[in-house]
Coordinates of C-alpha atoms and ligand atoms in Angstrom, one line a residue:
M74 CA 21.3 63.7 -168.9
E75 CA 19.9 60.4 -167.9
S76 CA 21.1 59.2 -164.7
R77 CA 20.6 55.5 -163.7
N78 CA 20.5 54.2 -159.9
R79 CA 19.9 50.5 -158.9
C80 CA 18.2 49.3 -155.6
S81 CA 16.2 46.3 -154.2
V82 CA 12.9 47.9 -154.0
I83 CA 11.5 51.0 -155.4
I84 CA 8.3 52.4 -153.8
I85 CA 6.3 54.9 -155.4
G86 CA 4.5 57.1 -153.3
A87 CA 4.9 58.4 -149.8
G88 CA 1.6 58.2 -148.1
I89 CA 0.7 56.1 -145.5
S90 CA 0.9 52.7 -147.9
G91 CA 4.0 53.5 -149.3
I92 CA 5.7 54.6 -146.0
A93 CA 4.1 51.5 -144.4
A94 CA 5.7 49.3 -147.0
A95 CA 9.0 50.9 -146.4
R96 CA 9.0 50.5 -142.7
V97 CA 8.0 46.6 -143.1
L98 CA 11.0 46.1 -145.6
A99 CA 13.5 48.0 -143.2
K100 CA 12.2 45.9 -140.2
N101 CA 13.1 42.6 -142.3
G102 CA 16.3 44.0 -143.1
V103 CA 15.8 45.4 -146.6
E104 CA 17.4 48.7 -146.2
D105 CA 18.3 49.3 -149.9
I106 CA 15.1 51.0 -151.0
L107 CA 14.1 54.2 -152.8
I108 CA 10.8 56.1 -152.4
L109 CA 9.9 58.3 -155.2
E110 CA 7.0 61.0 -154.1
A111 CA 5.9 63.5 -156.7
S112 CA 4.7 66.2 -154.2
E113 CA 6.9 68.3 -151.9
S114 CA 6.3 66.1 -148.5
I115 CA 5.4 62.8 -147.6
G116 CA 1.9 62.1 -146.2
G117 CA -0.3 62.0 -149.3
R118 CA -3.8 62.3 -148.6
M119 CA -3.0 62.9 -144.8
K120 CA -2.3 66.2 -145.0
K121 CA -2.8 69.5 -142.8
G122 CA -3.7 72.8 -143.7
S123 CA -3.9 76.2 -141.9
F124 CA -7.5 77.8 -141.4
G125 CA -8.0 81.0 -139.4
G126 CA -4.7 80.1 -137.6
V127 CA -5.2 76.7 -136.4
A128 CA -4.3 73.3 -138.0
V129 CA -7.1 71.8 -139.9
E130 CA -7.0 68.2 -141.4
L131 CA -7.5 68.8 -145.5
G132 CA -7.4 64.9 -145.7
A133 CA -8.0 61.9 -143.3
G134 CA -9.2 63.1 -140.1
W135 CA -10.6 60.2 -138.1
I136 CA -9.1 57.1 -136.9
A137 CA -12.2 54.6 -137.6
G138 CA -12.5 51.1 -136.3
V139 CA -11.5 51.0 -132.6
G140 CA -12.3 48.7 -129.9
G141 CA -12.9 45.5 -131.5
E142 CA -11.4 42.2 -131.1
K143 CA -8.5 42.8 -133.7
P144 CA -6.1 45.7 -133.2
N145 CA -6.2 48.4 -135.4
P146 CA -2.7 49.0 -136.9
V147 CA -3.5 52.6 -137.3
W148 CA -4.8 53.0 -133.8
N149 CA -1.6 51.5 -132.4
L150 CA 0.7 54.0 -134.3
A151 CA -1.3 56.8 -132.9
V152 CA -1.0 55.4 -129.6
E153 CA 2.9 54.7 -130.0
S154 CA 3.6 58.2 -131.6
G155 CA 1.2 60.2 -128.6
L156 CA -1.1 61.3 -131.2
R157 CA -4.0 63.6 -129.4
T158 CA -7.5 62.1 -130.5
C159 CA -10.9 62.4 -129.0
Y160 CA -13.6 60.1 -129.1
S161 CA -16.2 60.8 -131.6
D162 CA -19.6 59.7 -131.3
Y163 CA -21.9 61.8 -133.7
S164 CA -24.3 62.9 -131.3
N165 CA -24.0 66.7 -131.5
A166 CA -22.3 66.7 -134.6
R167 CA -23.6 69.3 -137.1
F168 CA -22.3 70.4 -140.8
N169 CA -22.0 74.0 -141.6
I170 CA -22.5 74.9 -145.0
Y171 CA -20.9 78.2 -146.3
D172 CA -21.6 80.0 -149.7
R173 CA -18.6 81.2 -151.7
S174 CA -18.4 84.8 -150.0
G175 CA -18.1 82.9 -146.5
N176 CA -21.7 83.4 -145.6
I177 CA -23.3 80.4 -143.7
Y178 CA -26.5 79.0 -145.1
P179 CA -29.5 79.6 -142.5
S180 CA -30.2 76.0 -141.1
G181 CA -33.7 76.0 -143.0
V182 CA -32.3 76.4 -146.3
A183 CA -29.6 73.7 -145.6
S184 CA -32.2 70.8 -144.0
D185 CA -34.4 71.7 -147.1
A186 CA -31.7 70.9 -149.6
Y187 CA -30.3 67.9 -147.3
K188 CA -33.8 66.2 -147.2
K189 CA -34.3 66.8 -151.1
G190 CA -30.9 65.3 -151.5
V191 CA -31.8 62.2 -149.3
D192 CA -35.5 61.9 -151.1
S193 CA -33.7 61.5 -154.2
A194 CA -31.0 59.0 -153.0
I195 CA -33.9 57.0 -151.6
R196 CA -36.1 57.3 -155.0
N197 CA -32.6 56.4 -156.9
L198 CA -32.4 53.2 -154.6
R199 CA -35.8 52.3 -155.1
E200 CA -36.4 52.9 -158.8
D201 CA -34.6 50.9 -161.8
E202 CA -34.2 54.1 -163.7
P203 CA -31.6 56.1 -162.0
H204 CA -32.4 59.0 -164.5
N205 CA -35.6 59.7 -162.6
A206 CA -33.4 60.9 -159.6
T207 CA -33.1 64.7 -159.4
T208 CA -29.8 66.3 -160.2
P209 CA -28.3 68.5 -157.7
E210 CA -28.2 71.9 -159.3
T211 CA -28.0 74.9 -156.8
P212 CA -24.6 75.1 -155.1
I213 CA -25.9 73.8 -151.9
E214 CA -27.7 71.0 -153.3
K215 CA -24.1 70.0 -155.0
A216 CA -22.5 70.2 -151.4
I217 CA -25.2 68.2 -149.8
D218 CA -25.1 65.6 -152.5
F219 CA -21.2 65.5 -152.1
I220 CA -21.4 64.8 -148.5
L221 CA -24.3 62.3 -149.1
H222 CA -23.1 60.2 -151.6
D223 CA -19.3 60.7 -151.9
F224 CA -18.4 61.1 -148.3
E225 CA -21.4 59.0 -146.3
M226 CA -22.3 56.2 -148.9
A227 CA -19.4 55.8 -151.1
E228 CA -18.3 52.6 -149.3
V229 CA -21.0 49.6 -149.5
E230 CA -21.9 47.8 -146.2
P231 CA -20.6 45.7 -144.2
I232 CA -17.4 47.7 -143.9
S233 CA -14.9 45.6 -143.1
T234 CA -12.7 48.3 -141.0
Y235 CA -15.8 48.1 -138.4
I236 CA -16.0 44.3 -138.6
D237 CA -12.4 43.7 -138.2
F238 CA -11.3 46.5 -135.3
G239 CA -14.6 47.8 -133.7
E240 CA -17.0 50.4 -134.2
S241 CA -15.6 53.2 -132.5
E242 CA -14.2 56.2 -133.9
F243 CA -11.7 59.0 -133.0
L244 CA -11.1 62.4 -134.2
V245 CA -7.6 63.4 -134.4
A246 CA -7.2 66.8 -132.7
D247 CA -3.6 67.5 -132.9
E248 CA -2.0 70.7 -134.1
R249 CA 0.9 68.4 -135.5
G250 CA -1.7 67.1 -137.7
Y251 CA -2.8 63.0 -138.4
E252 CA 0.5 63.4 -140.8
Y253 CA 2.8 63.7 -137.4
L254 CA 2.1 59.8 -137.0
L255 CA 4.0 59.4 -140.5
Y256 CA 7.0 61.3 -139.4
K257 CA 6.9 59.3 -136.1
V258 CA 6.8 56.1 -138.4
T259 CA 9.3 57.4 -140.7
E260 CA 11.9 57.9 -138.0
D261 CA 12.3 54.4 -137.6
F262 CA 14.1 53.7 -140.8
L263 CA 14.9 57.1 -142.4
L264 CA 17.6 59.6 -141.4
M265 CA 15.5 62.6 -139.6
S266 CA 16.9 65.8 -138.1
D267 CA 14.6 68.2 -136.3
G268 CA 11.5 66.6 -137.8
K269 CA 12.8 66.8 -141.4
I270 CA 13.8 64.0 -143.5
L271 CA 17.5 64.0 -144.6
D272 CA 17.8 60.5 -145.9
D273 CA 18.6 60.4 -149.8
R274 CA 16.4 57.0 -150.0
L275 CA 13.5 59.5 -150.3
K276 CA 13.1 61.7 -153.3
L277 CA 10.5 64.4 -153.1
N278 CA 9.2 66.3 -156.1
T279 CA 9.8 63.1 -158.3
V280 CA 6.9 62.4 -160.6
V281 CA 7.2 58.8 -161.8
R282 CA 5.8 58.4 -165.4
G283 CA 6.9 54.7 -166.7
I284 CA 7.1 51.4 -165.2
N285 CA 8.6 48.7 -167.3
Q286 CA 9.4 45.2 -166.3
S287 CA 11.9 42.9 -167.9
T288 CA 13.6 40.0 -166.9
D289 CA 16.3 42.0 -165.3
G290 CA 14.1 43.5 -162.9
V291 CA 11.9 46.8 -163.0
T292 CA 12.9 50.2 -164.7
V293 CA 11.3 53.2 -163.3
T294 CA 11.4 56.5 -165.4
T295 CA 10.4 59.8 -163.9
E296 CA 9.2 63.1 -165.3
G297 CA 12.7 64.6 -165.0
G298 CA 14.2 62.1 -167.2
C299 CA 15.9 60.1 -164.1
V300 CA 15.8 56.4 -164.4
Y301 CA 15.8 53.9 -161.5
E302 CA 16.3 50.2 -161.6
A303 CA 15.3 47.7 -159.1
D304 CA 14.7 43.9 -158.4
Y305 CA 11.0 45.0 -157.4
V306 CA 8.7 47.9 -157.5
I307 CA 5.8 48.8 -155.1
L308 CA 3.2 51.1 -156.2
S309 CA 1.0 53.1 -153.9
V310 CA -0.5 55.6 -155.6
S311 CA -4.4 55.9 -155.8
I312 CA -6.9 54.5 -158.3
G313 CA -7.3 57.8 -159.6
V314 CA -3.6 58.2 -160.2
L315 CA -3.8 54.7 -162.2
Q316 CA -7.0 55.7 -164.1
S317 CA -5.5 59.1 -165.4
Q318 CA -3.0 56.9 -167.3
L319 CA -0.3 59.4 -165.9
I320 CA 1.9 56.4 -165.6
S321 CA 2.7 54.0 -168.5
F322 CA 3.3 50.5 -167.8
N323 CA 5.1 48.0 -169.9
P324 CA 3.5 45.4 -170.0
H325 CA 0.1 47.1 -169.4
L326 CA -2.0 46.7 -166.4
P327 CA -5.0 44.6 -167.0
V328 CA -8.3 46.9 -167.8
H329 CA -11.8 45.6 -167.4
N330 CA -14.8 48.2 -168.4
N331 CA -12.2 51.1 -168.1
F332 CA -11.2 50.2 -164.9
V333 CA -7.8 49.4 -163.6
L334 CA -8.1 45.6 -162.1
Ligands
FAD556 C1 -11.0 64.6 -147.7 C2 -10.6 63.0 -147.4 C3 -11.0 62.8 -146.1 C4 -10.5 61.4 -145.6 N1 -11.0 61.1 -144.2 C5 -10.3 60.0 -143.8 C6 -10.5 59.6 -142.4 O1 -11.2 60.6 -141.7 N2 -10.2 58.4 -142.0 C7 -9.5 57.5 -142.7 O2 -8.8 56.6 -142.4 N3 -9.4 57.9 -144.2 C8 -9.5 59.0 -144.6 N4 -9.5 59.5 -145.9 C9 -8.7 58.3 -146.8 C10 -7.0 58.4 -146.5 O3 -6.7 59.6 -146.3 C11 -6.7 57.4 -147.6 O4 -7.0 56.2 -147.6 C12 -5.0 57.3 -147.1 O5 -4.3 58.5 -146.8 C13 -4.4 56.7 -148.5 O6 -3.0 56.4 -148.3 P1 -2.1 56.0 -149.4 O7 -0.9 55.9 -149.0 O8 -3.0 54.7 -149.9 O9 -2.5 57.1 -150.7 P2 -2.0 58.6 -150.9 O10 -2.2 59.1 -149.4 O11 -2.7 59.2 -152.1 O12 -0.6 58.4 -151.2 C14 -0.1 58.1 -152.3 C15 1.1 58.9 -152.8 O13 1.5 58.8 -154.0 C16 2.1 60.2 -154.6 N5 2.1 59.9 -156.3 C17 0.8 59.8 -156.9 N6 1.2 59.8 -158.1 C18 2.7 59.5 -158.2 C19 3.5 59.4 -159.3 N7 3.1 59.3 -160.5 N8 4.7 59.4 -158.8 C20 5.1 59.5 -157.5 N9 4.3 59.7 -156.7 C21 3.1 59.9 -157.1 C22 1.0 60.9 -154.1 O14 1.4 62.2 -154.0 C23 0.7 60.6 -152.6 O15 1.8 61.0 -151.9 C24 -9.9 60.6 -146.2 C25 -9.2 61.1 -147.6 C26 -9.6 62.2 -148.5 C27 -9.2 62.7 -149.2

C-alpha cells in the first residue's frame, strides 16, 4: 500500500555530498529532513572492503589538495575526526598488475604494455584522427589503458582542487576506512549509538525512481512504492546514475548531446 510522508527537504543519496548537505541544513536549523539511500550503508563511493584480512579502500583513498591558501574542507574533516593519513609523494610508488589467477605480471611485460599505452595516448593527442590510436586488446593492455586514461587523465588541467587547496596529497591509512570520516560527520546531526545510525530520517535500501515537481513542492517515489513529499529535494547521485535514466523526472532534466546538463 502506498504511504505518504512530508518533510522540508529530501536528500537523495548518502555519499559525502548528501551527508554534507544534510549537515549544513541541520547546522542552519533545518532538521526536518529525510535522506533516501539506495544501498545498505552510507558512504557511496567512499567504501572500504577487506582484502587478505586488512581494510582496503574500494573507492576514494586520497585527500587531494592540502597545504594551499584555502583550507580544504575534506582535510579539515579528516583532522577533526582523527582519521589516520600519511603524506603521499609518489616518488617510490609502483603499480602491481595481476592476472585473473592472482599471478603478478613480470615488470618487463608491464612496462612494455605501459610504454605502448603512453605512446598510443601521445599519438592520439597529436593526431586529429583518433581512430589511428591503438586499441588495447590484451588484459594487461586494458588494465594499463584504464590506469592511464580513466584514472590518471580523466580530469583536464588546471585542476581546481590543487589550485585552490594546495598540491600536497595524503593517503588515508586507517583501518576504519575513509568512510569513518562520514560517520563522524553524521554524529553531529543524526541519532547514533555504537557507530550505528539509528535515526529514522535516514532510510537505507531505498531506491528513488521518480521525482515530480509541482506548485505544492516535490514528490519522490521509491522502488518499493513509497511516496515522500517535501518543499525541496537535493539530488546527490552521480552523473552515471542520471545518465542511466533510473530516475524519471517531471519536468524532464535538460539534456544536450545525450548528456544531462
Ligand atoms: C575507485 C574510486 C577511487 C576514487 N579515489 C578518490 C580519491 O583518492 N580521492 C578523492 O577525493 N576522490 C576519489 N574518488 C571520488 C570520490 O569517491 C567521489 O567523488 C565521492 O565519493 C562522491 O561522493 P558523492 O556523495 O558526490 O557521490 P556518491 O558517493 O556516488 O554518493 C551518491 C549516493 O547516492 C546513492 N544513490 C544512487 N542512486 C540512487 C537512487 N536512485 N536512490 C537513492 N540513492 C541513490 C548511491 O548509492 C550513493 O550512496 C574515487 C572514486 C572511485 C570510484
